[in-house]
Coordinates of C-alpha atoms and ligand atoms in Angstrom, one line a residue:
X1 CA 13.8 4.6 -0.9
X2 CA 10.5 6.6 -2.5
X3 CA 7.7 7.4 -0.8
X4 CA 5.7 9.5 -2.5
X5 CA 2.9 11.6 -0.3
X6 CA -0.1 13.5 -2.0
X7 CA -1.8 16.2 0.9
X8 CA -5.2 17.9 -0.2
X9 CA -3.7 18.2 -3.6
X10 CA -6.0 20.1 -5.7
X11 CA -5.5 21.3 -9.2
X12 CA -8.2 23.6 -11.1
X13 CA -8.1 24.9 -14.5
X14 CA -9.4 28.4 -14.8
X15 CA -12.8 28.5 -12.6
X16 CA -15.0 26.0 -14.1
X17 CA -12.6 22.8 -14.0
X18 CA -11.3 21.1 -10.8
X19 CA -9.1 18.6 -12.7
X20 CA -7.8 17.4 -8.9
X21 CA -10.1 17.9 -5.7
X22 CA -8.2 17.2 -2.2
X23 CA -6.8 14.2 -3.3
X24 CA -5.0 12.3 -0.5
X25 CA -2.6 8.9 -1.2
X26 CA 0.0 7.6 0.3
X27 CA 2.7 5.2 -2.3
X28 CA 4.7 3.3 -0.8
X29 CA 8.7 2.9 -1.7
X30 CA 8.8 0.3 -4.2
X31 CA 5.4 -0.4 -5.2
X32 CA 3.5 -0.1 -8.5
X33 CA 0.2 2.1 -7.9
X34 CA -2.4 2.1 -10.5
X35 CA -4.2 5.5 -11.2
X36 CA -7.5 4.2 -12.8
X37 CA -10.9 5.6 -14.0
X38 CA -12.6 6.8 -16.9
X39 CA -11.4 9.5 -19.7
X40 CA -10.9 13.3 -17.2
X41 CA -11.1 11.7 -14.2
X42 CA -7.8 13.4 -13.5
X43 CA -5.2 11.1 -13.3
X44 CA -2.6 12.3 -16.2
X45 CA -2.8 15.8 -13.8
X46 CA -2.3 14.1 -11.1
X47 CA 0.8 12.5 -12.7
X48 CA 2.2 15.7 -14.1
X49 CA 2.1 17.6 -10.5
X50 CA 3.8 14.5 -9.3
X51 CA 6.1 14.7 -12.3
X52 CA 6.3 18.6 -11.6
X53 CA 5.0 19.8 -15.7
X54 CA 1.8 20.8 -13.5
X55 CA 1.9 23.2 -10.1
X56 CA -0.5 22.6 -8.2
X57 CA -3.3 24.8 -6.9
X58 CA -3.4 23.5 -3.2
X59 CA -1.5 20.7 -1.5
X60 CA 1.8 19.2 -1.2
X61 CA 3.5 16.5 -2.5
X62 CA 6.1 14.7 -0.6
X63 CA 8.9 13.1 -2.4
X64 CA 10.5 10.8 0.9
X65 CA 9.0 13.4 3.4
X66 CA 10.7 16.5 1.4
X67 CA 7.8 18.6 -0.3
X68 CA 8.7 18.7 -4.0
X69 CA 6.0 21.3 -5.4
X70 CA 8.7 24.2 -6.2
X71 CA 11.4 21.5 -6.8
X72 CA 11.9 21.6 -10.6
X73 CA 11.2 18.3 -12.7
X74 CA 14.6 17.2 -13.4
X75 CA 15.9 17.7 -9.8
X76 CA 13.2 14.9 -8.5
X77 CA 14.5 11.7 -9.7
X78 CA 11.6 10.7 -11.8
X79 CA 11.1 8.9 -15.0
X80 CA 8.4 9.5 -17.2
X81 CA 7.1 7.0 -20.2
X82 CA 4.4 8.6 -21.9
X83 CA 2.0 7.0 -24.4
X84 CA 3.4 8.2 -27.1
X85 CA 7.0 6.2 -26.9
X86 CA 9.8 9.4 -26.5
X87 CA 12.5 8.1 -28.8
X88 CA 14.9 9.5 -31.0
X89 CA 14.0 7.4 -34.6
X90 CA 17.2 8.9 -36.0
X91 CA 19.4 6.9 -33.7
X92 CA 20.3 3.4 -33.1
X93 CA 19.0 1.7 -30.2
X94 CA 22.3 1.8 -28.3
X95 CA 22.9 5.6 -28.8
X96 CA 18.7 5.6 -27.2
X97 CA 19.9 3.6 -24.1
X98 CA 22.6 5.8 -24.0
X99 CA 22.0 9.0 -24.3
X100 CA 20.8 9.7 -20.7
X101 CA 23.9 8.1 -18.9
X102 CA 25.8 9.9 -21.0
X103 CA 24.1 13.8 -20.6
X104 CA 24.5 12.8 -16.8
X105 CA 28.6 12.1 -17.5
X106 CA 29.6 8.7 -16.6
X107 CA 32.5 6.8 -17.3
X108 CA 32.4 5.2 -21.1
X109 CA 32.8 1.5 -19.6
X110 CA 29.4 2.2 -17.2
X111 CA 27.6 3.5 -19.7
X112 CA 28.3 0.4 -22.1
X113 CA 27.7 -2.0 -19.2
X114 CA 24.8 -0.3 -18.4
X115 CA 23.6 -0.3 -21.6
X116 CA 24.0 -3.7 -22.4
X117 CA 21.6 -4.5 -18.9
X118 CA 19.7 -2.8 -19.8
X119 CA 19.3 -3.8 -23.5
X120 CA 19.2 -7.6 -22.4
X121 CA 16.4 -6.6 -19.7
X122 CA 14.0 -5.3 -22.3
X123 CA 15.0 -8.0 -24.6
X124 CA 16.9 -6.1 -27.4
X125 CA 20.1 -6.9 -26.9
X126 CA 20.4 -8.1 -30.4
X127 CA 18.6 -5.0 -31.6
X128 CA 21.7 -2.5 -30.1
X129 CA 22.9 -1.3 -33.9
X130 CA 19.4 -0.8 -35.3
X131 CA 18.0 2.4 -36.3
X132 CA 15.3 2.6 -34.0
X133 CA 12.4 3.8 -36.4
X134 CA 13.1 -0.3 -37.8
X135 CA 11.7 -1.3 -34.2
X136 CA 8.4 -2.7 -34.1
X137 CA 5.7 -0.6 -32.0
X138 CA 6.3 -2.8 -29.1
X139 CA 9.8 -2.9 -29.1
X140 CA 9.8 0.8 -29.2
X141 CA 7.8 1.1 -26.3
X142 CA 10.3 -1.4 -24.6
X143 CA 13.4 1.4 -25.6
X144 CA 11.3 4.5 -24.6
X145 CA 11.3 2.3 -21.1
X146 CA 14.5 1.6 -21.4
X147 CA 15.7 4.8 -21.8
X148 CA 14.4 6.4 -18.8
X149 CA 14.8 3.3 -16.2
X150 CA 18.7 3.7 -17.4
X151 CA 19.5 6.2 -15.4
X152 CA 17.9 4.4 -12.6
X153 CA 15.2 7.3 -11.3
X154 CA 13.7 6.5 -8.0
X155 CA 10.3 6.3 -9.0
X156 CA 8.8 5.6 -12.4
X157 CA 5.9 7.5 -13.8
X158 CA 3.9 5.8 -16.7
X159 CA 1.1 7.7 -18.7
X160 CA -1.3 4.8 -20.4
X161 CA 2.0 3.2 -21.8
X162 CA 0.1 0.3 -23.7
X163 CA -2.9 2.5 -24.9
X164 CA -1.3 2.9 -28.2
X165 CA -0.5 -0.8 -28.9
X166 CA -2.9 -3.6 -30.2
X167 CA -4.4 -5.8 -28.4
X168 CA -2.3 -9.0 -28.4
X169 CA 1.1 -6.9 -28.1
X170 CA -0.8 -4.9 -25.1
X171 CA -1.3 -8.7 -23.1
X172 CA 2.7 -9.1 -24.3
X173 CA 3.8 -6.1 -22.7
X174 CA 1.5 -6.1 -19.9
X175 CA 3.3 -9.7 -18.7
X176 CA 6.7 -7.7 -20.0
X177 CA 6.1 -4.6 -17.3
X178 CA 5.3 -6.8 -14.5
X179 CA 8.6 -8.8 -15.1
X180 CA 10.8 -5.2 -15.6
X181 CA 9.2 -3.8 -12.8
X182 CA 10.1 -6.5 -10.5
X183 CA 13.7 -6.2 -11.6
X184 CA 13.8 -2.8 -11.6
X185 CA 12.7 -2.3 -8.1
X186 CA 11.4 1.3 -8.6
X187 CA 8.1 3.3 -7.3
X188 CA 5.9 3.4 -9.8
X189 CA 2.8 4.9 -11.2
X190 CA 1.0 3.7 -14.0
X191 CA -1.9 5.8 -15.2
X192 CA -4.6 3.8 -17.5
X193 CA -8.2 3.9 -17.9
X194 CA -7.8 -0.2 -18.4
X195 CA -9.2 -2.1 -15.4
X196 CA -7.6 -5.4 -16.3
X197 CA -4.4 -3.3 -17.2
X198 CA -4.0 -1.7 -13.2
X199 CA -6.0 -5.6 -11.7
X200 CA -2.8 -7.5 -13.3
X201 CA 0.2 -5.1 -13.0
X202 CA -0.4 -2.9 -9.6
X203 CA -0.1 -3.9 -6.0
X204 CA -2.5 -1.0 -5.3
X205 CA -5.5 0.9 -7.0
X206 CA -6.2 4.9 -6.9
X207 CA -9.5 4.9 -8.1
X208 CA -10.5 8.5 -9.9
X209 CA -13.6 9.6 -11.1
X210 CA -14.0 13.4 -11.6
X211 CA -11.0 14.2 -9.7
X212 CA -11.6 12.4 -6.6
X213 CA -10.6 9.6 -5.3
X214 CA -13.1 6.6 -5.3
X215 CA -11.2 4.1 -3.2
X216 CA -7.2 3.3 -2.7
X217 CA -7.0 -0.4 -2.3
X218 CA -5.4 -3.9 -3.5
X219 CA -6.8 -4.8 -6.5
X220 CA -8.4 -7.9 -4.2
X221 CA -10.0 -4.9 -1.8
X222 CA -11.0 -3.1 -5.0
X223 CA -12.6 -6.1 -6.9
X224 CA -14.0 -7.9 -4.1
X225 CA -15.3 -5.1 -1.3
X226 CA -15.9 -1.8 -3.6
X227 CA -16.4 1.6 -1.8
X228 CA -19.7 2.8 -3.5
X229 CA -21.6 2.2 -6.9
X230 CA -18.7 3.8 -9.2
X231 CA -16.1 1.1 -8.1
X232 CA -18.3 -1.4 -8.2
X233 CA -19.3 -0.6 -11.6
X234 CA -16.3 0.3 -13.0
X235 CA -14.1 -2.7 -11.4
X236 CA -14.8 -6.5 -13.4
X237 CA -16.2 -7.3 -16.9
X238 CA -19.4 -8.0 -17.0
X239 CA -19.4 -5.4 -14.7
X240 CA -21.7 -6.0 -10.8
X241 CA -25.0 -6.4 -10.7
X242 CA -26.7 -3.7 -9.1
X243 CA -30.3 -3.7 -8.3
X244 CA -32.4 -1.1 -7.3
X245 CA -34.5 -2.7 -3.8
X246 CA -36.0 -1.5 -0.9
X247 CA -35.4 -2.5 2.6
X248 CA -38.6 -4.0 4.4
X249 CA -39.1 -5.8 8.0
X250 CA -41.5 -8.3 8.4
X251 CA -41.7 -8.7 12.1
X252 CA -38.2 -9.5 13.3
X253 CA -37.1 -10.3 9.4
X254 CA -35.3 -8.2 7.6
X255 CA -36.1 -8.4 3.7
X256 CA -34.7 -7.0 0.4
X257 CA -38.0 -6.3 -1.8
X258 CA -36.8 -6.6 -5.5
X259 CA -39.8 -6.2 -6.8
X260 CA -40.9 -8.5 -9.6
X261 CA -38.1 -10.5 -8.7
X262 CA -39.6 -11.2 -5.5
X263 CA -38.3 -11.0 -1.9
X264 CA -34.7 -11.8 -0.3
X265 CA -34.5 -12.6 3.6
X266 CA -31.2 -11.0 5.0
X267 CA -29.5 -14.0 6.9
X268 CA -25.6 -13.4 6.5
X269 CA -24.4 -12.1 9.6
X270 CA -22.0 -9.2 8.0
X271 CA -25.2 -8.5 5.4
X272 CA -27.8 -8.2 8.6
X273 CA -25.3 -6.0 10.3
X274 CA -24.7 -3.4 6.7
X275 CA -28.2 -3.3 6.8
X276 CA -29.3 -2.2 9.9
X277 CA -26.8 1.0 9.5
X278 CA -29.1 2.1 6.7
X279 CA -29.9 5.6 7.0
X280 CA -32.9 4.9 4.1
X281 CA -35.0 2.0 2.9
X282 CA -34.0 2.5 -0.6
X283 CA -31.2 0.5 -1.3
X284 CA -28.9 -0.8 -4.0
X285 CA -27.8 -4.8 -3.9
X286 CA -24.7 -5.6 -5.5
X287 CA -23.6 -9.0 -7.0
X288 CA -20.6 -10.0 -9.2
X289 CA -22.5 -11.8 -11.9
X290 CA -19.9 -14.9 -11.1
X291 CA -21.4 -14.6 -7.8
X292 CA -25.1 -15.9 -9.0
X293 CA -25.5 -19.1 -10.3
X294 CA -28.4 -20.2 -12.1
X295 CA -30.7 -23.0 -10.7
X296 CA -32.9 -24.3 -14.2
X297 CA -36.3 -24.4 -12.3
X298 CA -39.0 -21.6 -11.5
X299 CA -39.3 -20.9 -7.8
X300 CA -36.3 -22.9 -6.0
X301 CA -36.0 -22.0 -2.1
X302 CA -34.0 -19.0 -1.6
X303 CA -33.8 -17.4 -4.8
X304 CA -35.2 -14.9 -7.1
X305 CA -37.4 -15.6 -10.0
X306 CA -36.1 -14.6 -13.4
X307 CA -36.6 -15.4 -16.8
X308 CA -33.0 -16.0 -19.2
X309 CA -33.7 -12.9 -21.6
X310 CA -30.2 -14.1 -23.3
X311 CA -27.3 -16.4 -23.4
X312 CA -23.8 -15.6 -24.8
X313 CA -21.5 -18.4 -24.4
X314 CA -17.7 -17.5 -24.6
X315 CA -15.5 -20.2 -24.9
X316 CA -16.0 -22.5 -21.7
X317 CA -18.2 -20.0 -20.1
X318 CA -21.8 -18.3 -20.5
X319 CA -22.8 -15.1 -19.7
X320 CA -26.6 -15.5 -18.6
X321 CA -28.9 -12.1 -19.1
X322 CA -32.0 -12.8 -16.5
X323 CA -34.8 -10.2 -16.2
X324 CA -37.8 -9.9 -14.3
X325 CA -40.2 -7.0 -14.7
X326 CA -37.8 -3.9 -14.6
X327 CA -34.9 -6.2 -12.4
X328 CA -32.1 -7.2 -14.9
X329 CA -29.3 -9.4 -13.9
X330 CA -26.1 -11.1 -15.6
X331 CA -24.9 -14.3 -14.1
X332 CA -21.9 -15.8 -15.8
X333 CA -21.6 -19.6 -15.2
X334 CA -18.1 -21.5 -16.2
X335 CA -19.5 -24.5 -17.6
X336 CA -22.0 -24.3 -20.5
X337 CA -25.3 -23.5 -19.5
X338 CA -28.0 -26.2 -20.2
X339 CA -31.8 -23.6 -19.7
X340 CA -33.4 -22.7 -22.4
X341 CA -34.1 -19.0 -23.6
X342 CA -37.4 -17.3 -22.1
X343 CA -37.1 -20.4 -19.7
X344 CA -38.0 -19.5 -16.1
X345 CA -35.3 -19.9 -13.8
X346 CA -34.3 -19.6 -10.2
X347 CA -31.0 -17.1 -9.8
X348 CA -29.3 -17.9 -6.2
X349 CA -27.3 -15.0 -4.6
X350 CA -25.2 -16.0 -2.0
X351 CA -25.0 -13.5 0.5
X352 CA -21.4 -13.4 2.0
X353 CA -21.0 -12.2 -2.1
X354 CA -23.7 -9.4 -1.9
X355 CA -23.0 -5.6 -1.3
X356 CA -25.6 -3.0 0.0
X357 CA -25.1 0.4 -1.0
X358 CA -27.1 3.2 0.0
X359 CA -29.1 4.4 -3.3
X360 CA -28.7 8.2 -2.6
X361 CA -25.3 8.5 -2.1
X362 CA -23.8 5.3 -3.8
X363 CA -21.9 4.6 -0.9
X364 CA -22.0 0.9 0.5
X365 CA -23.4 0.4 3.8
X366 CA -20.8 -1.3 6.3
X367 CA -17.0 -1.3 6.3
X368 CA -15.0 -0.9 2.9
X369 CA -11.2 -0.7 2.7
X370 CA -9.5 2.2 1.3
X371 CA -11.7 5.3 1.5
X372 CA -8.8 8.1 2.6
X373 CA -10.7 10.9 5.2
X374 CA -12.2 13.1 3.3
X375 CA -12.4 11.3 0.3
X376 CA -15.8 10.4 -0.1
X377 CA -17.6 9.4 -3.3
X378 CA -19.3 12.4 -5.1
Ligands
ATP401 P1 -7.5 11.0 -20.1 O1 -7.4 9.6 -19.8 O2 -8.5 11.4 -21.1 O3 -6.2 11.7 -20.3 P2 -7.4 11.9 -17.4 O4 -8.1 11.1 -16.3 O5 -6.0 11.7 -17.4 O6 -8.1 11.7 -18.8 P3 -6.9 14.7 -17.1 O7 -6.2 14.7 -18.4 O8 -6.1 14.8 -15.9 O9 -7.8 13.4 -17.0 O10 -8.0 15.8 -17.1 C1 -8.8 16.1 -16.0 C2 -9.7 17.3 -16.3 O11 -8.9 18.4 -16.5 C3 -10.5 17.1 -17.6 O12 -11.7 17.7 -17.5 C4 -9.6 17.9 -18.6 O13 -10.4 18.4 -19.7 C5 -9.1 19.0 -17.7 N1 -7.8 19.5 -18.2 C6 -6.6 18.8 -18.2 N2 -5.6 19.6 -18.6 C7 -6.1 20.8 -18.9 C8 -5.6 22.1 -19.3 N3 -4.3 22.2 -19.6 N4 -6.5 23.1 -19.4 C9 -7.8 23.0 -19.1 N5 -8.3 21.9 -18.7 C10 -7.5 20.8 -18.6

């Protein structure tokens, strides 16, 4: 059992940096939590205080209810992978796996069983008499993992493990991790700035950006009901669509005004409802661009008017740029798409797949999973 608890930590660096800002998260025993967000957003701090190479400057952490801050690192059953695989290139592999069972004092025969688990569950059982420095980058990163899930820690912390590998051994390992971790059983944190890294590998998604927490969510909550602009942003590739618009009523209608684009009557239920708890008129409408599809004739019932500025077909699929006056939109369709360029087209945004957010504060207007108290988007 490993719960860990984060209360109102906070960690500043001299006056000017708040690398932390009353960050609240709950992660649960046995699950793999993905910190995510863009370069200083705070996670590897965040990591290191849980970790305990950082003190915090306000909050507690709670190792299984126990508050850890003044418990040194070594005494709170954590492992740490860092990007930078922590080997020892001067020893064989087996002497790697080893060497932590061994500082702790077991028996001989548990640490050669346990090594030879532990060999066969990274895969380099037939690797054991190598020098390590003869592994390949991948298989290195495999030991350094190795070497600290050996001596079984109750929670697992990993700093951007894959970020120094290339890109077809990064989708190797990725698949690799997810099978380890659910072997392994452990709590783990996995810190990475890689979107489709924490979408794939975690059950759940902290969210940074400038030391605060965005949203804490599945990856399903995260992808498919984002908290505010940020998230919405920063979460799929293309990334949402999200249009500037102003909310009008035409007698008991209520309208999105996207300008050139035209006009969109609110008729979804849940939409209606996120719109009439608008404290302003100015708005931002969200839409995954898989969401829109792409009708090839100006003016069809119910959608906006746009013109294809670009196409970029990727294997089966197309990634359509539309613009309209100042409104630009990507729709991505998975067959090939037969329009034109400069052809005028219809887009169609279906509205149980449309988000409002409120422009000023970026936050999205009805309910949205995962936003801790206090933990409100900057
Ligand atoms: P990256 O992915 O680039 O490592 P990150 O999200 O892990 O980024 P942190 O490394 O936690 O972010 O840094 C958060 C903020 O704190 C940044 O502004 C960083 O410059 C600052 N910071 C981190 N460590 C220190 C330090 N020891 N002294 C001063 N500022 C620091």
């Amino acid at each position: 059992m490993a719960e860990i608890q984060l209360k109102n930590l906070t960690k500043r660096f001299g006056t000017q940096v708040i690398a932390v800002n009353d960050l609240n998260l709950v992660i649960p025993d046995k699950e793999f939590v993905a910190l995510l967000g863009p370069s200083g957003c705070g996670k590897s701090t965040t990591m290191n205080m849980i970790a305990g190479i950082e003190q915090p400057t306000a909050g507690e952490i709670l190792l299984n209810g126990q508050d850890c801050v003044r418990l040194a690192p070594e005494k709170r059953g954590v492992g740490f992978v860092f990007q930078n695989y922590a080997i020892f290139t001067h020893m064989t592999v087996y002497d790697n796996l080893a060497f932590g069972p061994q500082v702790k004092g077991w028996a001989a025969d548990k640490v050669k069983a346990k090594v030879a688990e532990m060999a066969s569950l990274m895969r380099l059982e037939d690797r054991l008499d190598w020098p390590s420095a003869k592994l390949s980058v991948n298989e290195m990163q495999k030991l350094a993992i190795g070497r600290s899930a050996i001596v079984e820690p109750s929670i697992f912390l990993l700093d951007e493990p894959l970020s120094n590998l290339d890109a077809s051994f990064r989708e190797f390992m990725r698949t690799e991790l997810k099978r380890i971790q659910h072997q392994l059983q452990q709590t783990m944190v996995y810190v990475t700035h890689d979107q489709i890294e924490a979408m794939s590998l975690a059950d759940r998604i902290a969210v940074m950006d400038q030391g605060l927490l965005q949203q804490y969510g599945t990856p399903a909550e995260i992808y498919n009901r984002p908290a505010n602009t940020f998230v919405a942003n920063f979460m799929g590739s293309p990334p949402m669509n999200l249009i500037d618009c102003a909310l009008t009523r035409d007698g008991g209608r209520l309208l999105l005004d996207l300008g050139a684009a035209g006009k969109l009557e609110l008729t979804d239920p849940k939409l209606l409802q996120a719109a009439e708890s608008a404290e302003r008129s100015e708005l931002v409408l969200g839409v995954r661009p898989e969401a829109v599809s792409v009708v090839d004739e100006p003016d069809a019932a119910g959608g906006l008017s746009m013109r294809v500025d670009l196409l970029e077909p990727i294997g089966p699929r197309t990634i359509i740029h539309l613009t309209q006056g100042d409104v630009e939109m990507l729709a991505v369709e998975d067959k090939r798409f037969g329009g034109q360029h400069a052809a005028q087209v219809t887009a169609m945004l279906p509205q149980t797949q449309c988000h409002l957010f409120d422009r000023q504060s970026g936050r999205v207007l009805g309910d949205a999973p995962g936003i801790a108290s206090g933990q409100e988007a900057a």
